[in-house]
Coordinates of N, CA and C and ligand atoms in Angstrom, one line a residue:
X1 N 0.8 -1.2 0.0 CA 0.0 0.0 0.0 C 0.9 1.3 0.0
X2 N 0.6 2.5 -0.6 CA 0.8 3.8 -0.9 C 1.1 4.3 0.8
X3 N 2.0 4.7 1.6 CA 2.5 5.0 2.7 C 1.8 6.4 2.8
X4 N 0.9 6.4 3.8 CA 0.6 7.7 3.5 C 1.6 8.6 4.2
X5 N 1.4 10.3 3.8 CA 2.1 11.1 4.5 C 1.7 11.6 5.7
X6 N 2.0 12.2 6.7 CA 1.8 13.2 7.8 C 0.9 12.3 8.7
X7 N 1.0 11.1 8.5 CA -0.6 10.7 9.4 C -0.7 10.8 10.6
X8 N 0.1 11.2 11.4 CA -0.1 11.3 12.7 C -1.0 13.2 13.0
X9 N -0.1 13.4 12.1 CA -0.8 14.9 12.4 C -1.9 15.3 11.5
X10 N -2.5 14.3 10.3 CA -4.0 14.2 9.7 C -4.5 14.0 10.7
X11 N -4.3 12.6 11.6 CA -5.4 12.3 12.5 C -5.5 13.2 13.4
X12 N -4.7 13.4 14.0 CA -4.3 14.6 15.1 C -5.4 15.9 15.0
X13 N -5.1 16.5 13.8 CA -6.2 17.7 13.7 C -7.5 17.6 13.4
X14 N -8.1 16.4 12.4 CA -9.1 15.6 12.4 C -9.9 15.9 13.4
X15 N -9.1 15.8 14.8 CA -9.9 15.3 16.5 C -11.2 14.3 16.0
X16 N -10.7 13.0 15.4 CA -11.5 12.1 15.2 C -12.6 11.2 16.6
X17 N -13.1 11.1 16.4 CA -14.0 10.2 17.6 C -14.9 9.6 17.0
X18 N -15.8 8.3 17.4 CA -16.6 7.4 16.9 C -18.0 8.3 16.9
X19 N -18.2 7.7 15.6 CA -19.7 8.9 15.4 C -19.2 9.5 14.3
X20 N -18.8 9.7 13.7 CA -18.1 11.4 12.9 C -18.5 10.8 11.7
X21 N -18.8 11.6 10.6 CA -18.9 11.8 9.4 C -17.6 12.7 8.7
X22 N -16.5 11.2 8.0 CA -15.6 12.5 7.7 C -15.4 12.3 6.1
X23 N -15.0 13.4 5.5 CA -14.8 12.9 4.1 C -13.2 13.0 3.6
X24 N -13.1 12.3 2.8 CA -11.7 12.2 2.3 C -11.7 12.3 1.1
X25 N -11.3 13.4 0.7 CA -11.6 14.2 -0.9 C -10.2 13.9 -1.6
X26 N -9.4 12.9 -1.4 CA -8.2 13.0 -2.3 C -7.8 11.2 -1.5
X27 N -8.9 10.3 -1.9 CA -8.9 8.9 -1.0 C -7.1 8.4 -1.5
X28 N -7.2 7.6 -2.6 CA -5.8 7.6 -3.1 C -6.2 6.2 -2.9
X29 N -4.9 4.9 -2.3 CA -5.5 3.6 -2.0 C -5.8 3.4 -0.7
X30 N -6.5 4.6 0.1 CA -7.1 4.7 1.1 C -6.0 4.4 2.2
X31 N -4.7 5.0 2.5 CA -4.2 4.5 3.5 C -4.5 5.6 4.9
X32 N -5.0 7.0 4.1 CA -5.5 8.1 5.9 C -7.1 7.0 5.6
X33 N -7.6 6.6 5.3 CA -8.6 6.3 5.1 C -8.6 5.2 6.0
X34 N -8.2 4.3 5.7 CA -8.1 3.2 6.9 C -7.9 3.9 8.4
X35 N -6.8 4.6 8.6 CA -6.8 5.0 9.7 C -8.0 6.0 10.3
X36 N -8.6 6.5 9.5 CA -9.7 7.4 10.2 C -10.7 6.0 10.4
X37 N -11.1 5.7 9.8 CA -12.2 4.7 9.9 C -12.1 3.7 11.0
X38 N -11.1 3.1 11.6 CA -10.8 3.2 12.9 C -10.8 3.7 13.6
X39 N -10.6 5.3 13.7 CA -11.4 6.2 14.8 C -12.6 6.1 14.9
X40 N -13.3 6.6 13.8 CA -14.6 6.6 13.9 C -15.9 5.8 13.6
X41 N -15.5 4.0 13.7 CA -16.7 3.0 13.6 C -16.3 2.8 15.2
X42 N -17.7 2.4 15.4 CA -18.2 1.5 14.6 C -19.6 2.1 14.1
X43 N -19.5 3.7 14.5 CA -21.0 4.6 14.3 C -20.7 5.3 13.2
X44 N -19.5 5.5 13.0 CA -19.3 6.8 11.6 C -19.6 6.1 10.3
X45 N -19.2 7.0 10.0 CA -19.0 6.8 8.2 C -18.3 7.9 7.3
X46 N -17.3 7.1 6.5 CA -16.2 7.8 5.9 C -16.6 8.0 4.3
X47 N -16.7 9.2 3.7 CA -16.9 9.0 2.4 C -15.4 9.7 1.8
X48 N -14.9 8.5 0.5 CA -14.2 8.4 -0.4 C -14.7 9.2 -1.6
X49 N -13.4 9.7 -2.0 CA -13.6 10.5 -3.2 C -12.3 10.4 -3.8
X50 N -12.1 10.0 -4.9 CA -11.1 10.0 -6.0 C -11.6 10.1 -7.7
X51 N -10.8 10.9 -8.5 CA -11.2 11.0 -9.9 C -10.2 9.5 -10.8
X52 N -9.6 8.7 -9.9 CA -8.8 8.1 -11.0 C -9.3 6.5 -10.1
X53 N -9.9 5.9 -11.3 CA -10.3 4.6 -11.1 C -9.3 3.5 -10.9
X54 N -8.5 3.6 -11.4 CA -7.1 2.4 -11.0 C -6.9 2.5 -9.7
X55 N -6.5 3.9 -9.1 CA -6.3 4.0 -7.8 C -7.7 3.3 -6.8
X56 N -8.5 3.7 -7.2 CA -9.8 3.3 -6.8 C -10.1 1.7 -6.2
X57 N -9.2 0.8 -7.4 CA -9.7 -0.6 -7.3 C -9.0 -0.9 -5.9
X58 N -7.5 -0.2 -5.8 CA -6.5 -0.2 -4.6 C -7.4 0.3 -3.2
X59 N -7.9 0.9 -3.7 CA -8.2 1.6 -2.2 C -9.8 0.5 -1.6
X60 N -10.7 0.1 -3.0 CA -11.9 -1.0 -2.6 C -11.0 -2.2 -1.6
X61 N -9.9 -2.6 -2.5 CA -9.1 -3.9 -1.8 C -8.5 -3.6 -0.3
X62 N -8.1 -2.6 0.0 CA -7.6 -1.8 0.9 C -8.4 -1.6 2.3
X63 N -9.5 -1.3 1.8 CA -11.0 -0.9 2.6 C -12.0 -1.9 2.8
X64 N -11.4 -3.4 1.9 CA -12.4 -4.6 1.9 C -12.6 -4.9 3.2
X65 N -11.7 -5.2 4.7 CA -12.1 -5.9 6.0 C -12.9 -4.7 7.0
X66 N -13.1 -3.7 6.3 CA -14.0 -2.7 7.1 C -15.1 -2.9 6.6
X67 N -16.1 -2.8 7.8 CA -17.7 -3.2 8.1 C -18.1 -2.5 6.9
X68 N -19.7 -3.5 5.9 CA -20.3 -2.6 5.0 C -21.1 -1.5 5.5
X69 N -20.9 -0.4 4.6 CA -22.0 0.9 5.0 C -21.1 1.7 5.6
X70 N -19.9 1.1 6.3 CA -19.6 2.2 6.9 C -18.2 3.1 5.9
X71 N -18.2 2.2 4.9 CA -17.5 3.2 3.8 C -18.7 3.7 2.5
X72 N -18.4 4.8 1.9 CA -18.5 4.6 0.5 C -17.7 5.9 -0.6
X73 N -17.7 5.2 -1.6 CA -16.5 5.5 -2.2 C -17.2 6.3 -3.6
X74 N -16.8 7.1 -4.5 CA -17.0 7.6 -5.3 C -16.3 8.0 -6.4
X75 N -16.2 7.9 -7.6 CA -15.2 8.4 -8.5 C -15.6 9.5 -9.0
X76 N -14.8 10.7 -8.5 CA -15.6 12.0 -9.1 C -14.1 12.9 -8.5
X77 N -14.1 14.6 -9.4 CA -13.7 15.5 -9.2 C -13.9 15.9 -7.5
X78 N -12.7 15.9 -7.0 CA -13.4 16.5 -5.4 C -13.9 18.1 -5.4
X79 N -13.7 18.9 -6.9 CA -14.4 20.0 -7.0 C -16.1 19.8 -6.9
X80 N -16.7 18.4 -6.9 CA -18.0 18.1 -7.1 C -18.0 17.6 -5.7
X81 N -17.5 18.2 -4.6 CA -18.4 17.4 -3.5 C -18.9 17.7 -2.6
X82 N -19.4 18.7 -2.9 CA -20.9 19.2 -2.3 C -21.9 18.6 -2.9
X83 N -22.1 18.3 -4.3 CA -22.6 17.3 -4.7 C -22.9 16.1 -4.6
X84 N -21.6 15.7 -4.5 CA -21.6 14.1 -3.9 C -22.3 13.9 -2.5
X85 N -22.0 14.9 -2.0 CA -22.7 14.6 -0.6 C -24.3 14.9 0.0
X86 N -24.5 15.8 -1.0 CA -25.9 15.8 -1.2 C -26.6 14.9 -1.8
X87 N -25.8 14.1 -3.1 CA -26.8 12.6 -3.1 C -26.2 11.9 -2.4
X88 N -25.5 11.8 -1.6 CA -25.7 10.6 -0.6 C -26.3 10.9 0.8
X89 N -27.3 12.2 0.6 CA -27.9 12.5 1.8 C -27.3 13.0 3.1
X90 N -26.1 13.8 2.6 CA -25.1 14.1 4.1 C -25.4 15.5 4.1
X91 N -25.6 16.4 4.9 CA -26.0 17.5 4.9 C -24.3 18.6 5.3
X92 N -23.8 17.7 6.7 CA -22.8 18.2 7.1 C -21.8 16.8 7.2
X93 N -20.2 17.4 7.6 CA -19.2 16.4 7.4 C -18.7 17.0 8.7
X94 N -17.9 16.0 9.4 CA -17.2 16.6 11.1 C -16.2 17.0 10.2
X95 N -15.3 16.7 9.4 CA -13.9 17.3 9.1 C -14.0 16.0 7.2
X96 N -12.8 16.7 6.9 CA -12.6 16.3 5.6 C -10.9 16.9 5.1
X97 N -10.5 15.5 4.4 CA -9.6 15.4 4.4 C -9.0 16.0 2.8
X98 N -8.1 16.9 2.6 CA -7.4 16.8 1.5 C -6.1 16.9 1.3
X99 N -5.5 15.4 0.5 CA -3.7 15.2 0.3 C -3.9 14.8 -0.6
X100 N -3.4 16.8 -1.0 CA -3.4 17.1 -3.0 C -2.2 16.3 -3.6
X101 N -2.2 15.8 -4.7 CA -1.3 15.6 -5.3 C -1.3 14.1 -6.0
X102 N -0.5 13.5 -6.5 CA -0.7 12.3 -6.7 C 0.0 10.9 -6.0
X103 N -0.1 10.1 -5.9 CA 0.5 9.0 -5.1 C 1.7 8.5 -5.4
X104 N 2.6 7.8 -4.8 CA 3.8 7.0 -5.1 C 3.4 5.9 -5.9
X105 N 2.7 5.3 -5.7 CA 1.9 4.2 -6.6 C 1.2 4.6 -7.9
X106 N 1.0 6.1 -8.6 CA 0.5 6.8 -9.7 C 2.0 7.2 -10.2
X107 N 3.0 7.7 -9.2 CA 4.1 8.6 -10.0 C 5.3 6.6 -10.5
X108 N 4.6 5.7 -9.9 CA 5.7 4.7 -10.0 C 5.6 3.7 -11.5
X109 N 4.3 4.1 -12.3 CA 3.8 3.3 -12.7 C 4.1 4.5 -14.3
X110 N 5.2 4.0 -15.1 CA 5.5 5.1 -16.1 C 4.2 5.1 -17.3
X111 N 3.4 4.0 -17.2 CA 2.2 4.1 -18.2 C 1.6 5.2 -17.6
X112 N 1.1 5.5 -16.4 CA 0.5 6.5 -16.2 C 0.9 7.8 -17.1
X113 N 2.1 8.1 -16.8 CA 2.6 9.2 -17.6 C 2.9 10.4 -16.4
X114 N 2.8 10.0 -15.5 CA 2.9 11.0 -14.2 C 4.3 11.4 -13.2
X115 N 5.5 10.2 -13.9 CA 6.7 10.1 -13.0 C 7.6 11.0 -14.2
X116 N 8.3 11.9 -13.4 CA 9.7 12.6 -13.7 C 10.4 11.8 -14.3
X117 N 11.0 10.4 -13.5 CA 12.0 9.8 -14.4 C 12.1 8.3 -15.0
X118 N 10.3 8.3 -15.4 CA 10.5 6.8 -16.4 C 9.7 7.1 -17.1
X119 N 10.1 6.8 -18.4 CA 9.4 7.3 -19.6 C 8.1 6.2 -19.9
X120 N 7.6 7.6 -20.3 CA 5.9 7.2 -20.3 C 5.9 6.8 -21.9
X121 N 4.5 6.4 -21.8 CA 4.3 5.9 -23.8 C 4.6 7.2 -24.4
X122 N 4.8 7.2 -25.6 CA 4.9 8.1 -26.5 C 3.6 7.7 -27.3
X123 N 3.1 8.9 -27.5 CA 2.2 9.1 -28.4 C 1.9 9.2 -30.0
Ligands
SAM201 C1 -1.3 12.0 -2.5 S1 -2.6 11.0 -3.1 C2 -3.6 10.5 -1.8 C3 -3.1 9.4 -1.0 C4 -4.1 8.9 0.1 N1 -4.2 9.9 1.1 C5 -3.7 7.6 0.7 O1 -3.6 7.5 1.9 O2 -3.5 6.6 -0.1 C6 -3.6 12.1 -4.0 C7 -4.8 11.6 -4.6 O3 -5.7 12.6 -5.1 C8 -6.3 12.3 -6.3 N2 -6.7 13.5 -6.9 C9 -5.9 14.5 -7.4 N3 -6.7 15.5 -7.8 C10 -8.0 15.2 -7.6 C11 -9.2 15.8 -7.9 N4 -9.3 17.0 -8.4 N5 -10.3 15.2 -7.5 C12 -10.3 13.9 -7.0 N6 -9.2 13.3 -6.7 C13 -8.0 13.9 -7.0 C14 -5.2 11.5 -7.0 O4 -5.8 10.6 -8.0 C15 -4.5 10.7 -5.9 O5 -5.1 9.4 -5.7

């Protein structure tokens, strides 16, 4: 899995507790995601947000041994999630997470076309 960064001090400012509604607008293969979701089940619920589906399947696999309902996941611009959250009926979120940028596991993979120094397809 994708190591996430800073996670002591994500969680840390979070001030996570069981119950919470939090969102994570930049999920990745969900590694702050596992760790919030542990704070906050067995009552919360964490909504995922990512625009890149490959990363996505990583983070489903990732997120598989956590109780159903208490995730759900989305493939969408996190510029749209006020929207997202209004169809999934959430009015308000306790905190919400964003780690802009792309993943070690996106910059590693030179098909993507996203790493500095391994050449990507040519077009
Ligand atoms: C640094 S990674 C996040 C890693 C994640 N925190 C983890 O623990 O695995 C950033 C993620 O943001 C996603 N991303 C970048 N821009 C986005 C956007 N505008 N909307 C949704 N996702 C975006 C990328 O696809 C990438 O998976």
């Amino acid at each position: 899995m994708h190591e996430p960064v800073l996670t002591k001090e994500a969680i840390h400012y979070l001030k996570l507790h069981n119950g919470q509604v939090i969102c994570d607008a930049t999920l990745g293969s969900g590694g702050h995601a596992a760790l919030i979701l542990k704070e906050i089940l067995p009552r919360g619920l964490l909504i995922g947000i990512d625009q890149d589906e490959d990363i996505l399947k990583q983070a489903k696999l990732n997120l598989n041994g956590f109780k159903e309902g208490s995730y759900r996941i989305y493939k969408n611009n996190f510029r749209n999630v006020d929207d997202i959250l209004a169809s999934s009926g959430i009015q308000k979120v306790n905190g919400i997470l964003f780690d802009l940028g792309v993943s070690s596991l996106q910059l590693q993979n030179a098909e993507r076309g996203f790493s500095f120094n391994l050449e990507g397809p040519s077009t």
